[in-house]
PDB file of C-alpha atoms in Angstrom:
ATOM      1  CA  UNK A   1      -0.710 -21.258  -3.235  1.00  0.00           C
ATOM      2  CA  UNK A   2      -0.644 -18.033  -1.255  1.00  0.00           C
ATOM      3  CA  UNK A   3      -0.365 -14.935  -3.724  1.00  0.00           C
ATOM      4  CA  UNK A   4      -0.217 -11.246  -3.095  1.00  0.00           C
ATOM      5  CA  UNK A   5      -1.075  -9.693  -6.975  1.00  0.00           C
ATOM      6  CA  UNK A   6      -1.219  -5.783  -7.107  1.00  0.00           C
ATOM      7  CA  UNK A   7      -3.336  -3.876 -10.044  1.00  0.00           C
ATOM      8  CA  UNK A   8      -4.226  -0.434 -10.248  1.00  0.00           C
ATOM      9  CA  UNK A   9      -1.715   1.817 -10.763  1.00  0.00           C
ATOM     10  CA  UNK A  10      -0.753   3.990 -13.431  1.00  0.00           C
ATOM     11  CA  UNK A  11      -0.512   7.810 -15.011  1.00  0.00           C
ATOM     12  CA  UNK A  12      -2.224  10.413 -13.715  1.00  0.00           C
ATOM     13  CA  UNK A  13      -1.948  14.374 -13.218  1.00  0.00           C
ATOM     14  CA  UNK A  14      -0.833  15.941  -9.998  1.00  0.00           C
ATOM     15  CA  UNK A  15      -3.717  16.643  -8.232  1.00  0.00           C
ATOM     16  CA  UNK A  16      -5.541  13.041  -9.444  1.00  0.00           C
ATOM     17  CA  UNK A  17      -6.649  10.138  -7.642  1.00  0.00           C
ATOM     18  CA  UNK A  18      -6.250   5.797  -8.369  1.00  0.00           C
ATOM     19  CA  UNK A  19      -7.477   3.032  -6.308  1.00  0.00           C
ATOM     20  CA  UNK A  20      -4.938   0.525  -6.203  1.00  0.00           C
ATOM     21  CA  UNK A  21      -6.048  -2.976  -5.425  1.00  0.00           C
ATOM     22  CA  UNK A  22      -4.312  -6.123  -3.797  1.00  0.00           C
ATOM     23  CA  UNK A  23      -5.723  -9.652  -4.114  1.00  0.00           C
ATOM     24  CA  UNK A  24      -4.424 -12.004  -1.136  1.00  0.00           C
ATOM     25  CA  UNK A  25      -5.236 -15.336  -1.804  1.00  0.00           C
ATOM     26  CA  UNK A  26      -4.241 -17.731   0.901  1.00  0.00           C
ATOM     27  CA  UNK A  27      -2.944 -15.173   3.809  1.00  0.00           C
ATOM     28  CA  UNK A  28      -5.773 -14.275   6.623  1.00  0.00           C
ATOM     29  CA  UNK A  29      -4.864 -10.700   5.679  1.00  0.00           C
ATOM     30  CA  UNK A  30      -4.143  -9.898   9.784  1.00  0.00           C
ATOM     31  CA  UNK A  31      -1.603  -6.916   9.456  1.00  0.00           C
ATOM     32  CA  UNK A  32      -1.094  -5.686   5.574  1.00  0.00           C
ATOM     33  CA  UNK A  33       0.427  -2.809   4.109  1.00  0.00           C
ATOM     34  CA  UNK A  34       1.428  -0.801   1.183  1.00  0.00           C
ATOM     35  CA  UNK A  35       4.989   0.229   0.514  1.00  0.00           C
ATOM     36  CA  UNK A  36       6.170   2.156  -2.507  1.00  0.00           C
ATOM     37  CA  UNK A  37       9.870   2.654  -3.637  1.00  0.00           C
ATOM     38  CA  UNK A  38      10.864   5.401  -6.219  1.00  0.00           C
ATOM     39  CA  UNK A  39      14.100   4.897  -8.169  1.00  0.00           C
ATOM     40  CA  UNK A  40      17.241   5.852  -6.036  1.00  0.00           C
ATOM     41  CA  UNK A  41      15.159   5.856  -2.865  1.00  0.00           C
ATOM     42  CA  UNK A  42      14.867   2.490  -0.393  1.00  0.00           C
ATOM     43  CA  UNK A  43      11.193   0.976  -0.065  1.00  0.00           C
ATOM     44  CA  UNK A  44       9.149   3.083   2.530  1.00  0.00           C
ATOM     45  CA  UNK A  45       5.971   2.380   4.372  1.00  0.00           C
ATOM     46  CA  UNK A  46       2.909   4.507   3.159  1.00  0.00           C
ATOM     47  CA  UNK A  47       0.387   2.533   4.963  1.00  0.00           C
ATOM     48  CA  UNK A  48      -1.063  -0.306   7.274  1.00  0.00           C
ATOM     49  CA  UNK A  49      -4.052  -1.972   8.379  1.00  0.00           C
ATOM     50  CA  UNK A  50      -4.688  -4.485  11.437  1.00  0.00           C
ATOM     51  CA  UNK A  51      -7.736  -6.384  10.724  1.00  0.00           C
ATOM     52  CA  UNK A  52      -8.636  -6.852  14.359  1.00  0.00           C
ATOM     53  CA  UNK A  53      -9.203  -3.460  15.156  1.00  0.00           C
ATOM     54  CA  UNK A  54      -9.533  -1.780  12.314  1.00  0.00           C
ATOM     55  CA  UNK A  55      -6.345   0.536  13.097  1.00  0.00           C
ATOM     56  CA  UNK A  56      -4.619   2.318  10.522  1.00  0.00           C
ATOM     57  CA  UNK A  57      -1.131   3.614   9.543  1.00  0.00           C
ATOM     58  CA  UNK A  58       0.197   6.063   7.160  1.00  0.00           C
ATOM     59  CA  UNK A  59       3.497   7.415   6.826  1.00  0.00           C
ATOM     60  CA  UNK A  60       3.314  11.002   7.340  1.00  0.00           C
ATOM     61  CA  UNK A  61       3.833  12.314   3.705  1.00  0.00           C
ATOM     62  CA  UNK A  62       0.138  11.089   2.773  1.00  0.00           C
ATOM     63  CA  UNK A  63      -2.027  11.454   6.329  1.00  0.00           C
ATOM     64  CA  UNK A  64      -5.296  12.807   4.615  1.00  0.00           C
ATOM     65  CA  UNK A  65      -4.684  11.819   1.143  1.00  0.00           C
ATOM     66  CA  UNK A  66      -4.344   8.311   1.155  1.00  0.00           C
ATOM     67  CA  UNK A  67      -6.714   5.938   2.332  1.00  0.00           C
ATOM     68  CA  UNK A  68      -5.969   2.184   3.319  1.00  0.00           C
ATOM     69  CA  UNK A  69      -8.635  -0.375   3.268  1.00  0.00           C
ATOM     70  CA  UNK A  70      -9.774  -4.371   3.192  1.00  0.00           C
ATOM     71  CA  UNK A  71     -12.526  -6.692   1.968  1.00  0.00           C
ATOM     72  CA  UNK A  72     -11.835 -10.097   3.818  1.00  0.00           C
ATOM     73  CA  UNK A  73     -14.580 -11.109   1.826  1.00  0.00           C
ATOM     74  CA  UNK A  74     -12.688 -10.555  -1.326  1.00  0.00           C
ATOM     75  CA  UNK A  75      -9.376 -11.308   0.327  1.00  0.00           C
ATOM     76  CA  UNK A  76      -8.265  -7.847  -1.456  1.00  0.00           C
ATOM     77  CA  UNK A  77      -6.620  -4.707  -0.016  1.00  0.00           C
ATOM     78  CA  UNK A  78      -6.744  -1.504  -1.202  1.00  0.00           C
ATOM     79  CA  UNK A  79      -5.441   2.037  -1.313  1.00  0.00           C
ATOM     80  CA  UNK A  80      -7.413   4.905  -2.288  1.00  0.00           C
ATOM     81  CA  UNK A  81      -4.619   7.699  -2.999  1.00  0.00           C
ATOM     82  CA  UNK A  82      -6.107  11.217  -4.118  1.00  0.00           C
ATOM     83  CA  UNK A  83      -4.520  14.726  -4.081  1.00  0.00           C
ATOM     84  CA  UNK A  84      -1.684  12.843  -5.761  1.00  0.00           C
ATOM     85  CA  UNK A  85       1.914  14.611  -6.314  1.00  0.00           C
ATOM     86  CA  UNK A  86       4.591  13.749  -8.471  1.00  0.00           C
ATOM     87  CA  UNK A  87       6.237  12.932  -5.156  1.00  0.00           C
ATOM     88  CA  UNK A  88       4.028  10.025  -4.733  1.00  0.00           C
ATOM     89  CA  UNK A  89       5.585   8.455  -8.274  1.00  0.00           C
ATOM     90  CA  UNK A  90       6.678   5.254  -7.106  1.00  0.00           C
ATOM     91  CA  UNK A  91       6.853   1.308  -7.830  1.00  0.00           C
ATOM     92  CA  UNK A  92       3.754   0.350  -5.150  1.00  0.00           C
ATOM     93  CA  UNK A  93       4.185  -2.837  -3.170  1.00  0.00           C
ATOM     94  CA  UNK A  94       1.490  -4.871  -1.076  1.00  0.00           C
ATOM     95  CA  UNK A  95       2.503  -6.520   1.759  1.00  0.00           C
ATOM     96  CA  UNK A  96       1.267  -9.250   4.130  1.00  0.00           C
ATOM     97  CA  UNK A  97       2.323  -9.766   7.561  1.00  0.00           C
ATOM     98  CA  UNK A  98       3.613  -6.254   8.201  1.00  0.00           C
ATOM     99  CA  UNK A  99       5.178  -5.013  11.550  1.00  0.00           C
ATOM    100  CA  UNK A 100       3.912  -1.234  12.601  1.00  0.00           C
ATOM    101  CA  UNK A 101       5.918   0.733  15.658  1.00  0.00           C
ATOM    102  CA  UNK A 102       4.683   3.717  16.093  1.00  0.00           C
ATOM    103  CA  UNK A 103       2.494   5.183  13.534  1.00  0.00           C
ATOM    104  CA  UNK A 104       5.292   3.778  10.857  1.00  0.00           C
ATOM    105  CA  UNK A 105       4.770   0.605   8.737  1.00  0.00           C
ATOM    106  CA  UNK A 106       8.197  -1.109   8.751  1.00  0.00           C
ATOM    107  CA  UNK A 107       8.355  -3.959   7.340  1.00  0.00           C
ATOM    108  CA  UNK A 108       5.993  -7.016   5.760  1.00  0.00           C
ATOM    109  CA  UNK A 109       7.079 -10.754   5.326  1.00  0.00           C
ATOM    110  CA  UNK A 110       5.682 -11.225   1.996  1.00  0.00           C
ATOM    111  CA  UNK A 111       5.453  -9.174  -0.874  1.00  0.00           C
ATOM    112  CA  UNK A 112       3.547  -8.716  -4.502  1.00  0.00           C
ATOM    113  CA  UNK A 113       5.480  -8.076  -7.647  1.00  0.00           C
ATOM    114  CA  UNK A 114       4.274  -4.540  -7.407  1.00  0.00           C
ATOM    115  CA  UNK A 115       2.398  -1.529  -9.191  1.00  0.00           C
ATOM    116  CA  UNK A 116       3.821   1.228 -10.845  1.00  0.00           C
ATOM    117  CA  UNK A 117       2.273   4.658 -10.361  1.00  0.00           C
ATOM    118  CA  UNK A 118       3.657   7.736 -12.356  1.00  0.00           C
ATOM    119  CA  UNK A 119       2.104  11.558 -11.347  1.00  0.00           C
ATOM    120  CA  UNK A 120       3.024  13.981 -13.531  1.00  0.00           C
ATOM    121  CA  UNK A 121       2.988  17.759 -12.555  1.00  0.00           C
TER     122      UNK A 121
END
């Protein structure tokens, strides 16, 4: 049974950092991403990963503060988000099979229940 089960998230101060974690059990973990989706706002693409190269994505908002990385050994993904604003509050989604153009994640094919982060100023 293929699963995508976020963890991680929750209040901090602007300025603070969380690791947020995403265990993938049963995808190969190719092209994943992180989205996040504040209330009133449409889901946006904070960041990507391609396993086969290593490359990275990250919307523009958080180039420098947030960090997007793998274990395929662990089958998890993760995103290491410091310097965080109260921008950055958000409902944080992982996503498997994800579709990049340019330097923007747009889209994934299968999604965890999500993560909620809160920043408060």
């Amino acid at each position: 049974q293929r699963q995508l089960v976020e963890s991680g998230g929750g209040s901090v101060q602007a300025g603070g950092s969380l690791r947020l974690s995403c265990a993938a059990s049963g995808y190969t973990m190719y092209s994943m991403g992180w989205f996040r989706q504040a209330p009133g706002k449409e889901r946006e693409g904070v960041a990507a990963i391609y396993a086969a190269g290593g490359d990275t994505y990250y919307v523009d908002s958080v180039k420098g503060r947030f960090t997007i990385s793998q274990d395929n050994a662990q089958a998890t993904l993760y995103l290491q988000m410091s310097s965080l604003k109260p921008a950055d509050t958000a409902m944080y989604y992982c996503g498997a099979d994800c579709t990049v153009v340019g330097d923007l994640p747009l889209g994934c094919a299968y999604w965890g229940q999500g993560t909620q982060v809160t920043v408060s100023p």
